[in-house]
Amino acid sequence: MLCAHWSRLRRVSSRSCCATALRSTHSSTRLSSSPERIMKTFCSVWLLLSVVELSPAQEPPLPETAEDMASTGDLEPTHYPARRAAQVALHYLNTRHGSPFRVFGLQQVHKASAEDVEAGGRKYKLDFSVTDWASGSAGPALRCSADVLFPRTERHSAPDVKLRCEALQQINRTVQEEEAFYQKHIPPDSAVSARDIPDSYGNMSEEMQPFWRLARVAASFIMLRESSENTEFNMVQMASVTQQESSEEQLMLEFVVLLHDLPSQEIVQWKLLASWSPDRGVRVLQTEWQPRCPHATKPPN
Amino acid sequence: MTLARKFYSSKMKGLLVLTVLFVAVFGKKTFEGDQLLQITAKDEAQISLLKELSEQEHLGLDFWREPVHESLPVDVRVPFHSLQAVRAFLGYNQIQYNVMIMDVQDLLDDEEREMVKYRSFPRSTDDFVYTTYHDLNSINSFMDMLVAENSNLVSKIEIGKSYEGRSLDVLKFSTGANRPGIWIDNGIHSREWITPASAIWSAKKIVTDYGRDPVLTDILNNYDIFLEIIANPDGFAYTHSNDRMWRKTRKPNPGSSCVGVDPNRNWEVGFGGSGASSNPCSQTYHGPSVHSEPEVKAIVDFVKSHGKLKAFLSIHSYSQMLLYPYGYTSTPAKDQAELHELARKAVSELQSLHNTAYTYGSVITTIYQADGITIDWTYEQGIKYSYTFELRDTGRYGFLLPANQIVPTAEETWLALMAIMEHTRNNPY
């Protein structure tokens, strides 16, 4: 458990990971388990030590690296600074407009620029296109523009996104499929549960597609929140979905998702509780980071 | 679920599979989400209740062992639409039960896969199934078959042994002695399954096209091609047995409970910089020292002793990128202009087939800073045309790329490989 923690600590935003992990154990309404308590203590001590470290000497400002220089002003759209910012905008788009029958993917970044802002953050201006994965290769590309602000704070805080996509209202509404899916699974005797979607071979049944998309949309809330200029998240698998008792006419689903961060190559596991209905869309109610020890063997099924 | 399986004898399992398959074939049913419950009634009253339950036709219950007597367990397959109701009934009446099979469809799928595996044991590379992912055994037989069928063109060389003692094999495609060479490695990161899958297809493509396609024939009449299908077999075996998301080698790290080194951070050029991790638990751990991993050392030794490799292509996934040095520094490579233009051409060829969009550029600008990577070392060895490929996709399925994309990916990647090989052939140095 601690070993996974170490791998998270190694990252540039390691302090933020620790803080995020702390926050997620707070926000979880369940009693924190023993590993979580250990981690919480460890995190607190670690954070304390890192603060103590910084306070005595007056550190000279770090010289700007070539990386820093490059990501101010006009940016090369195919390079990672622009792409990471666009991915953040994409996560935001999915939290607002994703559904069991709509998930957007980044198609291309057309133009990008970045500038430092006075509050101490960096704002990216982006012009990019997305496609709806649910409509396959037949779907049209949607043009979007976004301002993505990455704050520069001691503790990690979520980026701020302002987004405009043309013709968002005009793309085919999937009302019928959403309604049918909702009606099928809202009755009390519906108890969907599944694991490893897709499986190791990339297989996913037709029936599981909407659940996978819902997991992707729900995961977008987490990916958005956890993003920084040093991360690039995708969901690689819906490790499990377990339908909970419906509440207030919302489908209630508990997901465990595996996220992949490209720069660190780490696989991060999150458990989350989300609700969905055609009217209210996706809401994420609880999130909990789950340690994933790299050396641990998979428990026998 | 394994625990439940232990109690459920394999004979019963076999019977279940046969019966359910029979029903599946003729009834076209799916058993997704269905569970097998084993109910233990404690008295006559509970048996009566269970008999009543069995008469509720709308629930669609399928009793394997009917309720008869409280000393005998009751086995029932419950369709998932009835699960909530049945569980509520059992709970309310305080009737004990165990979930023997959490998802009947899963079990069937597993069995189906096992059966397919044994049913279609290919006898030649023409029989081989290119549209599915294979395990180590299957890949090894493929290589042996390919060599046996094309012994005038292909041979298998062992360049070393992995940490766990597996053979590190390279297919050599050669039509004459003392030729300069082109190297292609795949599967150095074990979870990137699309790369060995694509390589298998490419190997078959080479033997098919030699003597038919003028460009490839010309290349092979002047250069050898070295194809390493699985550069990290220990990791690959681990992705099948334990953890589909495993990336690194499987060498233990002294003083740490974490296993493995990132074989693409273990190379000499830029070793130990900030674009790699010094933490053994990290996915980008560079290892205790330069070329410490036998999988890496084997390639290093091969490259040095060959001395005449002219192109070096390292295949990874995912991101849809074609990348050239450097990863450890933003100082442009001496040959950047040529490498960039060749990348543009290769990507354009790739895209022409299925309209798959790739980006291209140096590693450090395009994807991230990475220190101690393969192609920075090979480039510094003087192998000018050193590239890293990141194959499909861009994050939708990531490492779990559906098998139906194997052949389209291999086909389009092949066009890019050919563009680079052709350029190498036409620009000797």
XYZ file of C-alpha atoms in Angstrom:
730
model
C 0.000 0.000 0.000
C 2.723 2.406 0.948
C 4.627 1.430 -2.163
C 1.831 2.760 -4.371
C 1.924 5.843 -2.245
C 5.608 6.254 -2.989
C 4.998 6.100 -6.693
C 2.456 8.839 -6.330
C 4.822 10.901 -4.221
C 7.507 10.815 -6.818
C 5.583 12.974 -9.198
C 6.127 16.692 -9.620
C 2.740 17.399 -8.098
C 3.463 14.913 -5.353
C 2.370 17.225 -2.621
C -0.877 17.675 -4.454
C -1.327 13.899 -4.704
C -0.889 13.597 -0.986
C -3.345 16.416 -0.416
C -5.801 14.932 -2.863
C -5.573 11.556 -1.205
C -6.204 13.202 2.128
C -9.164 15.104 0.773
C -10.672 12.019 -0.758
C -10.494 10.074 2.463
C -12.202 13.005 4.168
C -14.915 13.229 1.558
C -15.616 9.520 1.692
C -18.505 8.978 4.013
C -17.333 5.539 5.039
C -15.159 4.849 8.011
C -11.581 5.076 6.855
C -9.900 1.692 6.892
C -6.618 1.028 8.599
C -4.479 1.493 5.477
C -6.244 4.771 4.883
C -5.524 5.931 8.428
C -1.875 4.995 8.028
C -1.735 6.827 4.753
C -3.439 9.841 6.227
C -0.894 9.977 9.047
C 1.954 9.449 6.627
C 0.604 12.156 4.360
C 0.216 14.627 7.197
C 3.742 14.000 8.410
C 5.099 14.243 4.886
C 3.277 17.489 4.195
C 4.491 18.889 7.488
C 8.075 17.938 6.728
C 7.925 19.464 3.265
C 6.667 22.728 4.706
C 9.378 22.736 7.368
C 11.979 22.066 4.662
C 11.038 25.152 2.692
C 10.734 27.712 5.428
C 14.252 28.322 6.808
C 16.417 29.257 3.772
C 15.462 31.797 1.158
C 15.533 29.718 -1.979
C 16.561 31.548 -5.160
C 13.912 31.222 -7.889
C 14.495 28.202 -10.113
C 15.777 29.161 -13.546
C 13.169 28.672 -16.210
C 13.668 25.440 -18.085
C 13.298 25.183 -21.806
C 9.954 23.544 -21.110
C 8.720 26.633 -19.248
C 9.914 28.973 -21.971
C 8.164 26.937 -24.594
C 4.785 26.889 -22.962
C 4.213 30.634 -22.927
C 3.040 32.507 -25.981
C 1.962 30.617 -29.073
C 2.172 26.865 -28.639
C 2.787 24.091 -31.128
C -0.630 22.359 -31.267
C 0.855 18.874 -31.633
C 3.134 19.195 -28.612
C 2.210 18.122 -25.137
C 1.562 21.442 -23.349
C -1.304 22.291 -25.701
C -2.551 18.728 -25.804
C -2.662 18.357 -22.023
C -4.644 21.560 -21.689
C -7.038 20.400 -24.412
C -7.497 17.095 -22.629
C -8.523 19.031 -19.511
C -11.090 20.946 -21.547
C -12.303 17.619 -22.907
C -12.801 16.197 -19.404
C -14.816 19.304 -18.581
C -16.921 18.861 -21.733
C -17.702 15.273 -20.774
C -18.732 16.195 -17.243
C -21.241 18.646 -18.709
C -22.457 16.793 -21.775
C -21.484 13.156 -21.367
C -24.116 10.434 -21.050
C -24.481 6.683 -21.525
C -24.752 7.464 -25.228
C -22.297 10.294 -25.597
C -18.615 10.502 -24.747
C -16.287 12.956 -26.464
C -12.712 12.294 -27.486
C -10.072 14.763 -28.560
C -9.563 14.773 -32.284
C -7.132 17.582 -32.950
C -5.759 20.784 -31.474
C -5.799 23.554 -34.073
C -4.323 26.493 -32.215
C -3.050 27.131 -28.729
C -1.376 29.813 -26.684
C -0.520 30.287 -23.028
C 0.213 33.184 -20.733
C 0.995 33.691 -17.090
C -1.712 35.392 -15.055
C -1.200 37.752 -12.098
C -2.771 35.490 -9.477
C 0.079 33.117 -10.224
C -1.237 30.572 -12.674
C -1.080 29.830 -16.363
C -3.969 30.286 -18.733
C -4.195 28.366 -21.980
C -6.340 29.472 -24.891
C -7.286 26.593 -27.152
C -9.001 25.944 -30.442
C -9.665 22.238 -30.968
C -12.002 19.589 -32.383
C -13.697 16.673 -30.659
C -15.663 13.666 -31.852
C -18.372 11.661 -30.158
C -17.105 8.113 -29.631
C -20.638 6.807 -29.437
C -21.364 7.770 -33.019
C -18.318 5.958 -34.346
C -16.288 7.161 -37.292
C -19.476 8.404 -38.920
C -19.818 11.197 -36.409
C -18.988 14.785 -37.259
C -16.187 16.658 -35.542
C -17.277 19.419 -33.202
C -15.225 22.597 -33.035
C -14.552 24.014 -29.573
C -12.642 26.820 -27.956
C -11.619 26.913 -24.331
C -9.721 28.854 -21.708
C -8.024 26.524 -19.272
C -6.488 28.062 -16.168
C -4.041 26.004 -14.141
C -3.671 27.661 -10.756
C -0.281 27.799 -9.057
C -1.032 27.106 -5.453
C 0.765 25.327 -2.605
C -1.865 22.619 -2.576
C -3.173 21.286 -5.847
C -6.449 22.752 -6.931
C -8.495 21.835 -9.946
C -8.007 23.730 -13.204
C -10.692 26.176 -14.196
C -12.282 25.734 -17.618
C -14.417 27.987 -19.767
C -15.658 26.197 -22.826
C -17.657 26.957 -25.944
C -18.474 24.321 -28.545
C -20.294 25.195 -31.716
C -23.468 23.368 -32.611
C -23.457 21.360 -29.379
C -27.228 21.579 -29.193
C -27.629 20.534 -32.771
C -25.862 17.178 -32.660
C -28.290 14.284 -32.678
C -29.920 13.996 -29.328
C -29.917 10.451 -28.075
C -33.163 10.867 -26.172
C -34.717 7.574 -27.197
C -31.725 5.446 -26.293
C -31.290 7.263 -22.992
C -34.952 6.791 -22.099
C -34.921 3.107 -23.001
C -31.739 2.530 -21.036
C -33.146 4.414 -18.058
C -36.438 2.485 -18.099
C -34.620 -0.800 -18.331
C -32.472 -0.235 -15.283
C -34.485 2.017 -12.957
C -36.846 -0.766 -11.700
C -35.903 -2.033 -8.243
C -35.029 -5.534 -9.407
C -32.294 -4.321 -11.716
C -28.955 -5.257 -10.183
C -26.308 -4.839 -12.829
C -22.826 -5.843 -11.888
C -19.813 -6.489 -14.088
C -16.040 -6.515 -14.008
C -13.116 -5.748 -16.301
C -14.813 -3.797 -19.060
C -13.206 -3.993 -21.538
C -11.413 -7.235 -20.751
C -7.722 -7.877 -21.386
C -8.434 -8.451 -25.069
C -10.362 -5.215 -25.519
C -13.734 -6.981 -25.652
C -16.823 -5.175 -24.500
C -20.378 -6.398 -25.039
C -23.056 -4.160 -26.572
C -24.912 -4.255 -23.285
C -21.939 -2.930 -21.345
C -21.197 0.015 -23.653
C -23.529 2.520 -21.944
C -22.138 1.571 -18.535
C -18.600 1.987 -19.789
C -19.495 5.398 -21.173
C -21.078 6.376 -17.866
C -17.920 5.276 -16.071
C -15.876 7.379 -18.491
C -18.069 10.425 -17.863
C -17.998 9.946 -14.097
C -14.225 9.415 -14.240
C -13.977 12.726 -16.101
C -14.979 14.511 -12.900
C -11.976 12.956 -11.175
C -9.613 13.421 -14.118
C -10.617 17.068 -14.362
C -10.066 17.633 -10.669
C -6.708 15.843 -10.582
C -5.252 17.447 -13.719
C -2.297 19.782 -13.840
C 0.131 20.841 -16.561
C 2.116 17.716 -15.677
C -0.611 15.130 -16.149
C -2.513 13.650 -19.082
C -5.275 11.293 -18.006
C -7.341 8.674 -19.777
C -9.561 5.948 -18.381
C -8.146 2.587 -19.394
C -10.738 0.317 -17.857
C -13.944 0.169 -15.915
C -12.689 -2.324 -13.381
C -16.176 -2.845 -11.976
C -19.698 -1.504 -11.942
C -22.222 -2.394 -9.261
C -25.688 -0.991 -9.408
C -26.927 0.380 -6.097
C -30.496 0.929 -5.046
C -32.008 3.745 -7.097
C -32.501 6.960 -5.202
C -34.717 9.918 -6.078
C -35.363 8.339 -9.482
C -31.646 8.365 -10.286
C -29.726 5.320 -11.438
C -27.066 4.822 -8.776
C -23.870 3.172 -9.856
C -20.726 2.364 -7.956
C -17.694 2.254 -10.255
C -14.099 1.284 -9.826
C -12.084 2.814 -12.649
C -8.454 2.555 -13.721
C -6.961 5.817 -14.931
C -3.685 6.092 -16.837
C -1.471 9.154 -16.555
C 0.757 9.438 -19.609
C 3.778 11.408 -18.268
C 4.254 9.233 -15.173
C 2.829 6.108 -16.827
C 1.107 5.291 -13.566
C -2.191 3.445 -13.314
C -4.381 5.088 -10.674
C -7.451 3.382 -9.241
C -10.531 5.249 -8.038
C -13.810 4.071 -6.601
C -16.741 6.366 -7.121
C -20.479 6.619 -6.655
C -22.394 8.338 -9.423
C -26.004 9.002 -10.267
C -27.596 9.436 -13.693
C -30.948 10.129 -15.222
C -31.867 11.557 -18.629
C -32.987 14.786 -16.929
C -30.235 15.357 -14.420
C -27.277 13.896 -16.277
C -24.285 12.484 -14.432
C -23.494 13.528 -10.877
C -20.585 12.191 -8.871
C -21.405 11.810 -5.207
C -18.379 10.165 -3.656
C -14.847 9.455 -4.772
C -12.176 7.393 -3.083
C -8.623 6.830 -4.239
C -7.621 3.192 -3.901
C -4.022 2.102 -3.439
C -2.753 -0.261 -6.061
C 0.492 -1.850 -5.006
C 2.682 -2.508 -8.031
C 4.218 -5.597 -6.534
C 1.019 -7.177 -5.275
C -0.292 -10.136 -7.211
C -3.884 -10.087 -8.340
C -6.119 -11.779 -5.772
C -7.550 -15.048 -7.099
C -10.502 -13.690 -9.049
C -15.021 -16.286 -7.352
C -12.183 -18.813 -7.427
C -13.165 -19.891 -3.916
C -16.666 -20.615 -5.105
C -15.282 -22.488 -8.075
C -13.249 -24.750 -5.813
C -16.424 -25.973 -4.186
C -18.082 -26.464 -7.522
C -16.555 -29.598 -8.965
C -15.183 -29.484 -12.474
C -17.591 -32.204 -13.537
C -20.556 -30.055 -12.615
C -18.876 -27.147 -14.326
C -18.473 -29.197 -17.474
C -22.092 -30.205 -17.343
C -23.096 -26.608 -16.815
C -21.082 -25.463 -19.792
C -22.473 -28.100 -22.096
C -26.045 -27.540 -21.078
C -25.845 -23.812 -21.135
C -24.032 -23.816 -24.462
C -26.728 -26.110 -25.863
C -29.366 -23.714 -24.651
C -27.299 -20.776 -25.817
C -26.974 -22.149 -29.311
C -30.618 -23.086 -29.688
C -32.154 -20.519 -27.380
C -29.789 -17.662 -28.283
C -29.671 -16.612 -24.654
C -27.072 -14.601 -22.899
C -26.267 -15.200 -19.271
C -24.715 -11.847 -18.511
C -25.187 -10.892 -14.869
C -26.907 -14.180 -14.046
C -25.741 -15.726 -10.807
C -25.677 -19.258 -9.486
C -26.868 -19.394 -5.903
C -26.517 -22.340 -3.543
C -29.279 -22.196 -0.965
C -29.275 -24.071 2.331
C -32.718 -24.454 3.860
C -32.648 -25.094 7.595
C -36.064 -26.676 8.015
C -39.193 -27.987 6.280
C -40.795 -24.540 6.365
C -37.950 -23.030 4.364
C -38.145 -25.882 1.858
C -41.844 -25.064 1.346
C -40.982 -21.424 0.792
C -38.393 -22.388 -1.784
C -40.879 -24.625 -3.555
C -43.248 -21.683 -3.730
C -40.455 -19.542 -5.101
C -39.773 -22.097 -7.814
C -43.360 -21.756 -8.980
C -42.982 -18.021 -9.702
C -42.553 -18.361 -13.442
C -41.983 -14.679 -14.119
C -38.711 -14.873 -12.215
C -37.271 -17.277 -14.787
C -35.459 -19.331 -12.156
C -33.516 -22.328 -13.383
C -33.164 -24.949 -10.626
C -30.243 -27.314 -10.924
C -31.041 -29.020 -7.681
C -34.658 -28.607 -6.730
C -35.708 -27.971 -3.130
C -36.415 -31.427 -1.718
C -35.145 -31.743 1.818
C -33.371 -29.466 4.243
C -30.283 -31.718 4.278
C -29.719 -31.183 0.535
C -28.393 -27.929 -0.946
C -30.491 -26.177 -3.591
C -28.718 -24.820 -6.671
C -30.474 -22.230 -8.756
C -29.421 -19.987 -11.665
C -31.046 -16.599 -11.173
C -31.360 -14.300 -14.206
C -30.052 -10.877 -13.330
C -33.386 -9.159 -13.712
C -34.669 -11.313 -10.851
C -31.662 -11.044 -8.588
C -32.880 -8.192 -6.442
C -36.253 -9.849 -5.869
C -34.832 -13.279 -5.073
C -32.239 -11.892 -2.689
C -34.891 -9.817 -0.963
C -37.063 -12.928 -0.593
C -34.221 -15.000 0.830
C -33.133 -12.197 3.139
C -36.631 -11.551 4.465
C -37.147 -15.227 5.207
C -33.653 -15.591 6.665
C -32.736 -18.346 4.241
C -28.981 -18.915 3.968
C -27.325 -18.859 0.555
C -23.954 -18.500 -1.142
C -23.166 -16.991 -4.501
C -21.398 -19.815 -6.331
C -20.945 -18.039 -9.651
C -21.033 -14.240 -9.755
C -21.610 -13.994 -13.463
C -22.462 -17.056 -15.459
C -21.620 -15.354 -18.733
C -18.064 -14.701 -17.522
C -17.616 -18.378 -16.834
C -18.944 -19.272 -20.251
C -16.695 -16.744 -21.929
C -13.663 -18.141 -20.145
C -14.563 -21.666 -21.108
C -15.250 -20.617 -24.666
C -11.851 -19.010 -24.870
C -10.169 -22.108 -23.484
C -11.963 -24.233 -26.021
C -11.136 -21.965 -28.917
C -7.520 -22.035 -27.876
C -7.312 -25.789 -28.041
C -9.567 -26.187 -31.027
C -7.568 -23.928 -33.300
C -3.976 -24.923 -32.734
C -2.516 -23.612 -35.965
C -0.290 -25.881 -37.998
C 1.133 -23.196 -40.224
C 1.403 -19.440 -40.394
C -1.446 -19.545 -42.923
C -3.684 -21.097 -40.256
C -2.553 -18.659 -37.597
C -5.163 -16.263 -36.293
C -3.835 -12.720 -36.785
C -7.003 -11.081 -35.497
C -6.542 -12.066 -31.888
C -4.012 -11.486 -29.112
C -1.695 -14.383 -28.383
C 0.287 -15.567 -25.398
C 3.993 -16.409 -25.265
C 3.615 -20.059 -26.217
C 1.576 -19.203 -29.243
C 4.012 -16.489 -30.326
C 6.955 -18.849 -29.944
C 5.262 -21.464 -32.131
C 4.480 -18.785 -34.689
C 8.149 -17.867 -34.904
C 9.230 -21.471 -35.260
C 6.630 -22.132 -37.940
C 7.618 -19.020 -39.871
C 11.258 -20.061 -39.853
C 10.411 -23.628 -40.854
C 8.251 -22.443 -43.750
C 10.771 -19.876 -44.999
C 14.144 -21.228 -44.013
C 15.885 -19.602 -46.971
C 14.765 -16.170 -45.790
C 14.146 -16.278 -42.023
C 16.161 -17.516 -39.083
C 15.729 -17.130 -35.322
C 18.568 -15.749 -33.222
C 18.706 -15.808 -29.441
C 20.300 -12.549 -28.325
C 20.131 -13.287 -24.609
C 17.953 -14.448 -21.749
C 15.415 -12.485 -19.729
C 15.691 -12.162 -15.947
C 13.407 -15.173 -15.479
C 15.401 -17.174 -18.010
C 13.208 -16.828 -21.085
C 14.834 -16.731 -24.472
C 15.134 -13.280 -26.078
C 14.524 -14.117 -29.723
C 14.977 -12.066 -32.851
C 13.802 -13.037 -36.325
C 16.432 -12.307 -38.945
C 15.197 -11.762 -42.493
C 18.216 -12.000 -44.755
C 19.051 -12.763 -48.359
C 22.836 -12.528 -48.103
C 25.806 -12.104 -45.823
C 27.447 -9.012 -44.298
C 24.561 -6.718 -44.986
C 23.718 -3.539 -43.081
C 20.591 -3.974 -40.983
C 17.285 -2.506 -39.913
C 16.042 -3.256 -36.401
C 12.446 -3.313 -35.165
C 11.582 -4.176 -31.549
C 8.135 -4.677 -30.026
C 6.666 -5.440 -26.638
C 9.418 -3.860 -24.563
C 6.594 -2.515 -22.394
C 4.553 -5.582 -21.702
C 1.068 -4.058 -21.416
C 1.329 -2.655 -24.958
C -0.167 -5.786 -26.480
C -0.911 -4.234 -29.858
C 2.824 -4.062 -30.582
C 3.686 -7.791 -30.639
C 0.328 -8.463 -32.303
C 1.228 -6.015 -35.036
C 4.742 -7.457 -35.314
C 3.427 -10.969 -35.938
C 1.401 -9.657 -38.853
C 4.439 -7.740 -40.139
C 6.614 -10.845 -39.992
C 4.133 -12.691 -42.165
C 3.910 -9.672 -44.441
C 7.645 -9.689 -45.038
C 7.772 -13.312 -46.137
C 4.675 -12.838 -48.281
C 5.905 -9.713 -50.024
C 9.499 -10.732 -50.630
C 9.714 -11.558 -54.311
C 6.350 -9.899 -54.953
C 6.636 -6.307 -53.824
C 9.510 -4.607 -55.691
C 10.287 -2.083 -52.959
C 10.496 -4.617 -50.140
C 12.404 -7.054 -52.339
C 14.941 -4.368 -53.132
C 15.300 -3.480 -49.442
C 15.845 -7.110 -48.473
C 18.340 -7.620 -51.261
C 20.496 -4.972 -49.641
C 19.619 -4.903 -45.956
C 18.764 -7.454 -43.276
C 15.676 -6.897 -41.163
C 15.831 -7.866 -37.489
C 12.453 -8.194 -35.807
C 12.169 -8.746 -32.060
C 8.521 -9.597 -31.439
C 8.671 -9.671 -27.635
C 11.509 -7.695 -26.073
C 10.187 -8.182 -22.516
C 8.805 -11.743 -22.271
C 8.787 -11.830 -18.443
C 6.585 -8.756 -18.296
C 4.408 -10.140 -21.068
C 3.857 -13.418 -19.228
C 2.950 -11.381 -16.150
C 0.308 -9.423 -18.055
C -1.345 -12.731 -18.869
C -1.072 -14.315 -15.443
C -1.375 -11.478 -12.948
C -1.625 -7.873 -13.996
C -2.714 -6.751 -17.437
C -1.309 -3.284 -16.707
C 2.271 -4.395 -16.009
C 4.840 -2.308 -17.894
C 8.302 -3.027 -16.605
C 10.690 -5.989 -16.402
C 10.229 -8.506 -13.589
C 13.576 -8.191 -11.892
C 13.277 -7.657 -8.108
C 14.821 -4.520 -6.625
C 17.002 -5.204 -3.564
C 15.713 -3.404 -0.494
C 12.312 -2.766 -2.025
C 9.119 -4.736 -2.205
C 8.552 -3.310 -5.662
C 9.590 -5.298 -8.708
C 10.805 -4.251 -12.093
C 12.641 -1.606 -14.075
C 11.321 0.480 -16.960
C 13.308 -0.923 -19.888
C 12.839 2.345 -21.726
C 14.633 4.385 -19.063
C 17.526 1.998 -18.558
C 19.707 3.108 -21.479
C 22.947 4.988 -21.157
C 22.238 8.326 -22.824
C 20.645 10.706 -20.321
C 20.479 7.922 -17.722
C 19.182 8.985 -14.304
C 17.843 12.393 -15.311
C 14.538 13.870 -14.198
C 12.689 12.238 -17.078
C 12.923 8.929 -15.206
C 12.311 7.900 -11.620
C 14.805 6.751 -9.010
C 12.009 5.024 -7.103
C 11.759 1.256 -7.681
C 7.985 1.411 -7.234
C 7.566 3.825 -10.102
C 6.499 2.821 -13.608
C 9.431 4.819 -14.970
C 12.104 3.519 -12.582
C 15.414 3.699 -14.437
C 16.996 0.789 -12.600
C 20.091 0.547 -10.409
C 22.520 1.218 -13.245
C 22.915 1.681 -16.960
C 21.864 -1.423 -18.968
C 21.201 -3.310 -15.719
C 18.282 -5.172 -17.280
C 19.256 -8.294 -19.258
C 16.533 -7.478 -21.783
C 18.230 -4.153 -22.475
C 21.796 -5.477 -22.305
C 20.962 -8.117 -24.896
C 19.975 -5.457 -27.413
C 22.945 -3.258 -26.530
C 25.337 -6.169 -27.095
C 23.638 -7.077 -30.344
C 23.770 -3.534 -31.708
C 27.431 -3.112 -30.802
C 28.535 -6.440 -32.192
C 26.529 -6.029 -35.391
C 28.058 -2.628 -35.975
C 26.116 -1.906 -39.184
C 22.547 -1.160 -38.175
C 21.240 1.806 -40.132
C 17.706 2.161 -38.809
C 16.346 1.385 -35.347
C 12.590 1.384 -34.739
C 11.172 0.810 -31.271
C 7.440 0.121 -31.237
C 5.225 1.160 -28.315
C 1.624 2.139 -27.644
C -0.526 4.174 -27.145
C -0.768 7.769 -28.455
C -0.485 7.584 -32.246
C 2.869 9.295 -32.548
C 6.079 8.942 -34.502
C 8.952 10.254 -32.428
C 12.660 10.897 -32.984
C 15.474 11.824 -30.544
C 15.965 13.314 -28.107
C 13.932 12.544 -25.014
C 16.508 13.685 -22.453
C 17.327 17.124 -23.838
C 15.629 19.823 -25.850
C 18.810 20.395 -27.846
C 17.747 19.351 -31.343
C 19.334 16.264 -32.860
C 21.942 17.019 -35.513
C 19.750 15.369 -38.162
C 16.501 16.837 -36.909
C 15.449 18.364 -40.226
C 15.806 15.098 -42.103
C 14.239 13.043 -39.309
C 11.314 15.445 -39.134
C 10.700 15.351 -42.878
C 10.938 11.547 -42.979
C 8.492 11.339 -40.076
C 6.099 13.583 -41.963
C 6.297 11.285 -44.970
C 5.898 8.086 -42.933
C 2.887 9.485 -41.076
C 1.298 10.594 -44.316
C 1.686 7.066 -45.724
C 0.199 5.616 -42.552
C -2.779 7.934 -42.622
C -3.522 7.167 -46.268
C -4.849 3.723 -45.413
C -7.447 4.115 -42.643
C -7.268 7.849 -42.003
C -5.585 7.339 -38.651
C -4.086 10.620 -37.492
C -0.585 10.627 -35.990
C 1.449 13.482 -34.578
C 5.222 13.522 -34.903
C 8.221 15.332 -33.520
C 11.007 14.865 -31.003
C 10.222 12.830 -27.885
C 10.806 15.704 -25.469
C 8.544 18.202 -27.211
C 5.806 15.897 -28.398
C 5.127 13.472 -25.569
C 7.252 14.273 -22.492
C 10.810 14.459 -21.253
C 12.132 10.911 -20.928
C 15.665 10.117 -19.853
C 17.624 6.968 -20.669
C 15.446 5.912 -23.597
C 16.339 3.428 -26.306
C 16.474 5.697 -29.304
C 18.614 8.379 -27.638
C 21.239 5.678 -27.148
C 20.914 4.142 -30.602
C 21.101 7.583 -32.178
C 24.285 8.355 -30.251
C 25.654 5.028 -31.490
C 25.386 6.482 -34.954
C 22.121 4.893 -36.056
C 20.661 7.950 -37.691
C 17.156 6.687 -38.418
C 16.150 6.029 -34.819
C 12.416 6.319 -34.165
C 9.889 5.398 -31.494
C 6.375 4.564 -32.640
C 3.369 4.940 -30.373
C 0.609 2.910 -32.035
C -3.207 3.120 -31.649
C -5.190 4.560 -30.021
C -5.253 8.005 -28.379
C -6.824 6.985 -25.079
C -10.257 5.631 -25.837
C -9.194 2.021 -25.157
C -5.518 2.713 -24.545
C -3.697 -0.509 -23.763
C -6.893 -2.566 -24.073
C -7.191 -2.037 -27.822
C -9.920 -4.298 -29.254
C -8.577 -7.241 -31.216
C -10.485 -6.214 -34.326
C -8.060 -3.286 -34.608
C -4.948 -5.475 -34.725
C -4.861 -5.988 -38.474
C -5.820 -2.415 -39.468
C -3.146 -1.125 -37.072
C -0.539 -3.514 -38.431
C -1.425 -2.627 -42.027
C -1.126 1.112 -41.562
C 1.999 0.856 -39.394
C 3.580 -1.279 -42.075
C 3.271 1.593 -44.559
C 5.164 3.881 -42.185
C 7.825 1.232 -41.581
C 8.219 0.785 -45.326
C 8.604 4.536 -45.816
C 11.429 4.625 -43.272
C 13.086 1.475 -44.607
C 12.877 2.723 -48.168
C 14.430 6.039 -47.201
C 17.192 4.218 -45.341
C 17.864 2.083 -48.406
C 17.990 5.142 -50.643
C 20.202 7.186 -48.348
C 23.079 4.943 -47.315
C 25.593 6.342 -44.866
